[in-house]
XYZ file of C-alpha atoms in Angstrom:
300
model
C 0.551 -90.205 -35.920
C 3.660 -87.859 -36.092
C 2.770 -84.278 -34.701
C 4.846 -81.452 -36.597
C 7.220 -79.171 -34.397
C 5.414 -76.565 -36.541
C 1.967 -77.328 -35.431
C 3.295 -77.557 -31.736
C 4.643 -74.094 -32.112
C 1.856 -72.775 -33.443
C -0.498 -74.469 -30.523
C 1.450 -73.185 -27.942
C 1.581 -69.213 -29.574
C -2.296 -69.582 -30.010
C -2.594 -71.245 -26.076
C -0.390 -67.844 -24.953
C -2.847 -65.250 -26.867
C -5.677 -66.428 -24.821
C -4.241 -66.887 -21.961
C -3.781 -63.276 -22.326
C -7.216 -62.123 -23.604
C -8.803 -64.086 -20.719
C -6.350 -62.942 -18.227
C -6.860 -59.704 -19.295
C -10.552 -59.552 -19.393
C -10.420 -61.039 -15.617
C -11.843 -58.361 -13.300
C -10.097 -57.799 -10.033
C -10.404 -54.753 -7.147
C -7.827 -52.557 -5.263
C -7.900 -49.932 -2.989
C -5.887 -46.692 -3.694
C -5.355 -43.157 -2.029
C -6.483 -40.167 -3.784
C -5.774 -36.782 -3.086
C -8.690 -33.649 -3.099
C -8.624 -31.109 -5.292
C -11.005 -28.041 -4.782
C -12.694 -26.713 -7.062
C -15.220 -23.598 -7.240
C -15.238 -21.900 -3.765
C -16.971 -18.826 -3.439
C -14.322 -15.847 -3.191
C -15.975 -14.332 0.118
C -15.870 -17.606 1.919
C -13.352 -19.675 3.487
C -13.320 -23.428 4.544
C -12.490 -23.809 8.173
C -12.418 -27.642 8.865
C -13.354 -31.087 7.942
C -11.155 -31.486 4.614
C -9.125 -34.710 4.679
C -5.952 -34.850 3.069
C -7.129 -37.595 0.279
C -9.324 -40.007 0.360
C -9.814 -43.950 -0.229
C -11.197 -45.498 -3.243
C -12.206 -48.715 -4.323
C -11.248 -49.568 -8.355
C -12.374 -52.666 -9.990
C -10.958 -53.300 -13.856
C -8.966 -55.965 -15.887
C -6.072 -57.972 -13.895
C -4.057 -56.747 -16.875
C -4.691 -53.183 -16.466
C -5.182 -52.389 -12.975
C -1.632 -52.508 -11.512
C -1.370 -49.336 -13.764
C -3.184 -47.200 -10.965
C -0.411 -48.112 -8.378
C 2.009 -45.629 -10.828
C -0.271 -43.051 -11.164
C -0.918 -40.082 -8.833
C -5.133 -40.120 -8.141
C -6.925 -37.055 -7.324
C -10.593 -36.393 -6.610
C -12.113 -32.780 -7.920
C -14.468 -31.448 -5.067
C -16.721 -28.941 -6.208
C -17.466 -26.052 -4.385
C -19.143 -23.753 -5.935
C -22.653 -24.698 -3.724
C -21.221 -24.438 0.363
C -22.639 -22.128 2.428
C -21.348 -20.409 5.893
C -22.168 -23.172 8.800
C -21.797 -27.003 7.825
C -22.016 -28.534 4.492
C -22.173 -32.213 4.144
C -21.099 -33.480 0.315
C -21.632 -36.638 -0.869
C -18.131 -38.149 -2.193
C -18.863 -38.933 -6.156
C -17.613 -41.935 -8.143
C -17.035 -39.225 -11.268
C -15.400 -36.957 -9.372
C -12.226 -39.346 -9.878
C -10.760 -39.623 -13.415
C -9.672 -43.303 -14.053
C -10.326 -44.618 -17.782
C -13.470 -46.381 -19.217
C -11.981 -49.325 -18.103
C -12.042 -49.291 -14.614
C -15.087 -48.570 -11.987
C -15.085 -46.927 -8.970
C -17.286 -49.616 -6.303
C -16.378 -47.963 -2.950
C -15.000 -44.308 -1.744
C -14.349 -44.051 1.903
C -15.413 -41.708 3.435
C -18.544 -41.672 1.796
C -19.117 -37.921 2.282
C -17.538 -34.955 3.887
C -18.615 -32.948 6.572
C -16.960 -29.519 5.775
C -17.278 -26.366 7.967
C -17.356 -22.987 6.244
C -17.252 -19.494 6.826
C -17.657 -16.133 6.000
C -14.438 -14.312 4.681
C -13.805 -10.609 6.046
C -11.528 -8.231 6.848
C -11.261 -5.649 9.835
C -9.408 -2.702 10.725
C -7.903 -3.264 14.510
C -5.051 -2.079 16.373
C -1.671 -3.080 17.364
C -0.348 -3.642 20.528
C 3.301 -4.651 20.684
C 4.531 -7.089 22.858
C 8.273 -8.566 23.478
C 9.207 -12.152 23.809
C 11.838 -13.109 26.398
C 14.001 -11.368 29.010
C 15.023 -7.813 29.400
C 18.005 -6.740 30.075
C 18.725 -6.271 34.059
C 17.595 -3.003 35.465
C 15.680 -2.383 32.224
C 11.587 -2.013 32.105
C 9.574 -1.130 29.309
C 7.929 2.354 30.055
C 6.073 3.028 27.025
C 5.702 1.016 23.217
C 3.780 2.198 19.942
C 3.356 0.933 16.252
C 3.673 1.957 13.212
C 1.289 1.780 11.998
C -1.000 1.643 14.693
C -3.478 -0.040 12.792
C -3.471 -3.079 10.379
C -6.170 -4.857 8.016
C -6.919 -8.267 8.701
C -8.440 -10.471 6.595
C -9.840 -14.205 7.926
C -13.261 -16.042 8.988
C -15.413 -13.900 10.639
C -16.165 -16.086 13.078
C -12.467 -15.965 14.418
C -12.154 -12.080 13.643
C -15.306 -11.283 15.941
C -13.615 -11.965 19.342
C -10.591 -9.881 17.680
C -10.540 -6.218 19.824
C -6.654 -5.977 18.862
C -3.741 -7.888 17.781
C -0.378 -8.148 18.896
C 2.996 -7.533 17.422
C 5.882 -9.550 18.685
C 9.442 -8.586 18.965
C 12.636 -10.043 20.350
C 13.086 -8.293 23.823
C 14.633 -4.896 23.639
C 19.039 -5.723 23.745
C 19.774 -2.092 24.926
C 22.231 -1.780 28.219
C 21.089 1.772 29.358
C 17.696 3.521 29.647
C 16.518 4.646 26.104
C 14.731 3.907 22.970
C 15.053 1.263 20.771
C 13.110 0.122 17.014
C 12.170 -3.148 16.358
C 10.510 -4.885 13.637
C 7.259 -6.749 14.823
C 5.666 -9.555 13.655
C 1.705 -9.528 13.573
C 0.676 -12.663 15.229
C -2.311 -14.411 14.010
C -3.829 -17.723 13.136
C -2.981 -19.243 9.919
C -5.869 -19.188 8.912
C -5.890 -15.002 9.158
C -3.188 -12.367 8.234
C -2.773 -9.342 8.536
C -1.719 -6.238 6.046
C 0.860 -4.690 5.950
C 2.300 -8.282 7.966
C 5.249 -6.517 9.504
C 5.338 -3.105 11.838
C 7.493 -0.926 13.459
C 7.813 -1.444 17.042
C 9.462 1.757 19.073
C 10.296 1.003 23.056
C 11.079 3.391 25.313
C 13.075 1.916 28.176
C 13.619 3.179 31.991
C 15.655 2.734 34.821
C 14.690 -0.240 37.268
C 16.069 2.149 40.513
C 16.322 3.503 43.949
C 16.687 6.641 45.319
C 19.496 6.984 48.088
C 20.798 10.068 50.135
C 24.357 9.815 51.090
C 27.289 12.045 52.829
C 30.734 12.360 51.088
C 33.794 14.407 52.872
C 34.935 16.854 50.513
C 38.566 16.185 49.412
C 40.815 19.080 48.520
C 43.217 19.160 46.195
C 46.012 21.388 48.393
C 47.709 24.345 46.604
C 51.648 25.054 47.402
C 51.641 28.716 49.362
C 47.921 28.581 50.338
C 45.791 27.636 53.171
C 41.876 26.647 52.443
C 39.510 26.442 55.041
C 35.963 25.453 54.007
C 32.886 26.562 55.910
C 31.171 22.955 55.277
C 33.136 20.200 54.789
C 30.422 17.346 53.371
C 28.235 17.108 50.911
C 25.145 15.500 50.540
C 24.619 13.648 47.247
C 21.112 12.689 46.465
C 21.764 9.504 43.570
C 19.738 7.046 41.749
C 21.214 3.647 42.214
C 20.357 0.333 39.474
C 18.351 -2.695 41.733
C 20.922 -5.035 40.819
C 23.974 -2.424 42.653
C 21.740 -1.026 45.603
C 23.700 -3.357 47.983
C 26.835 -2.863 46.414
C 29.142 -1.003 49.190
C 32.160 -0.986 47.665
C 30.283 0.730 44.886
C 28.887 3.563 46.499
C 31.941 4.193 48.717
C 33.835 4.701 45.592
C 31.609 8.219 45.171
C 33.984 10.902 46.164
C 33.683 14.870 46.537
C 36.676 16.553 45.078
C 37.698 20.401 45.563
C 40.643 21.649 42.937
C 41.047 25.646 43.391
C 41.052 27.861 40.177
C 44.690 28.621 39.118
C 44.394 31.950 39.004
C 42.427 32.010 42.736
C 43.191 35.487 44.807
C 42.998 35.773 48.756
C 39.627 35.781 49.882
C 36.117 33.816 50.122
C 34.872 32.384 47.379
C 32.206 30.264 45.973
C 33.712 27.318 44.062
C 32.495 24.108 42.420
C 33.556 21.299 43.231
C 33.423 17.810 40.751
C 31.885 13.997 41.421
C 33.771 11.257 40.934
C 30.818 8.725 39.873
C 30.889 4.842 39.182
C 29.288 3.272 35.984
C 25.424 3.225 36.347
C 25.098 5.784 39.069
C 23.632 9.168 38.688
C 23.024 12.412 40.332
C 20.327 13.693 40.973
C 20.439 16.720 43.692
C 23.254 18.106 45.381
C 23.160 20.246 48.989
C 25.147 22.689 48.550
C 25.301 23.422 44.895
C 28.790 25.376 45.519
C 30.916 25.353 48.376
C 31.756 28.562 50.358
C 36.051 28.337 50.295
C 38.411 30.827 52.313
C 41.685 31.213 50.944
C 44.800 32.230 52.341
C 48.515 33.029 51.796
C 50.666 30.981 54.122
């Protein structure tokens, strides 16, 4: 009997369709990863912890069809709209994931959530700046205020209720003599907090890190052609205010000199002159015995 190359064709076509309906009609499983969506939470309250980042679920549908859920990005719905403040435990639903009428959810892992909630509030407190790293030398902080003083912060309660204050941070005042200085401070809080407005002004008064010394300086005088000066004390004693870093500085402080320059227009006689410091960087006076010094002049 002599089979037609027509009916073979024909065979084989109708062999190939139901290899494909059967095939296709062939249940297998997978698991996939699908992210949680939320859904429904109650304005005044705010979910602390216990929120995975997605989830695991088992799908069973046609061999044909499943590979299709590889390509596509899953996400469960969580609802909400029922948690109270403390711990709320929610059962993980099978409809809660949108796949098709062809495919079943078998498994989800985990098979509920354990979620921790809170109360949302907000509370006035105030600021208290603060700087982060090193000052410059000789430099302390002697006083520091915001503005405002006071911010609103909004966050679980549960976190806010051990909150007396908060702090704003700045970069360490970058000033090289005593003085003030305005920074912009950052309010530093949890993330799961913040603070209104975020950002304050920061103002820091800075003083001198010093040390009082008492020292004697010959007075040098400036001679005058014609005259003769005689000076009824010849010292000076110089009460200054040296830096902490220069205090053992010699050189420094040996560099402080008393200088006498007579008036041009000076007559015969005694007088009561000034006289004028020679000071290094960084050093200042701050008393002087005697104020003036008494000065006899005299023609030649």
């Amino acid at each position: 009997m002599r089979v037609s190359w027509r009916h073979l064709l024909l065979a084989f076509v109708m062999a190939s369709c139901l290899w494909v309906v059967i095939s296709g009609r062939e249940q297998v499983e997978i698991w996939e990863k699908a992210s949680v969506e939320l859904k429904g939470m109650p304005t005044d309250l705010t979910l602390l912890s216990g929120l995975p980042p997605e989830i695991e679920i088992r799908v069973r549908g046609p061999k044909g069809l499943v590979r299709t859920i590889t390509n596509r990005q899953l996400t469960y719905v969580l609802d909400l709209s029922k948690v109270r403040p403390g711990l709320n435990v929610l059962p993980i639903q099978a409809n809660g994931i949108r796949l098709g009428k062809a495919f079943d959810v078998v498994e989800v892992r985990p098979s509920r959530l354990t979620l921790e909630v809170d109360k949302l509030v907000e509370k006035e407190l105030p600021v208290v700046p603060r700087w982060s790293g090193e000052l410059p030398p000789d430099l302390f902080i002697e006083s520091a205020t915001a503005d405002p003083q006071y911010v609103t912060v909004s966050g679980p309660e549960s976190e806010l209720s051990a909150l007396s204050d908060v702090e704003a941070v700045t970069p360490a005042p970058a000033i090289e003599n005593p003085g003030s200085v305005k920074l912009d401070g950052t309010v530093s809080l949890s993330l799961r907090a913040k603070a209104t407005p975020p950002i304050v002004e920061v103002t820091y008064i800075l003083g001198l890190l010093s040390q009082e010394r008492t020292i004697t300086r010959n007075v040098i005088v400036i001679p005058r052609e014609g005259l003769d000066i005689e000076l009824a004390k010849r010292s000076v004693k110089l009460t200054i205010e040296v830096p902490d870093s220069l205090k053992d500085d010699a050189t420094l402080l040996n560099s402080i000199r008393v200088i006498l320059e007579l008036p041009e227009d000076i007559a015969p006689g005694e007088h009561q002159l000034p006289y004028r410091l020679e000071l290094p960087d960084r050093i200042q006076v701050v008393g002087t015995e005697p104020e003036t010094l008494t000065v006899t002049v005299s023609k030649k």
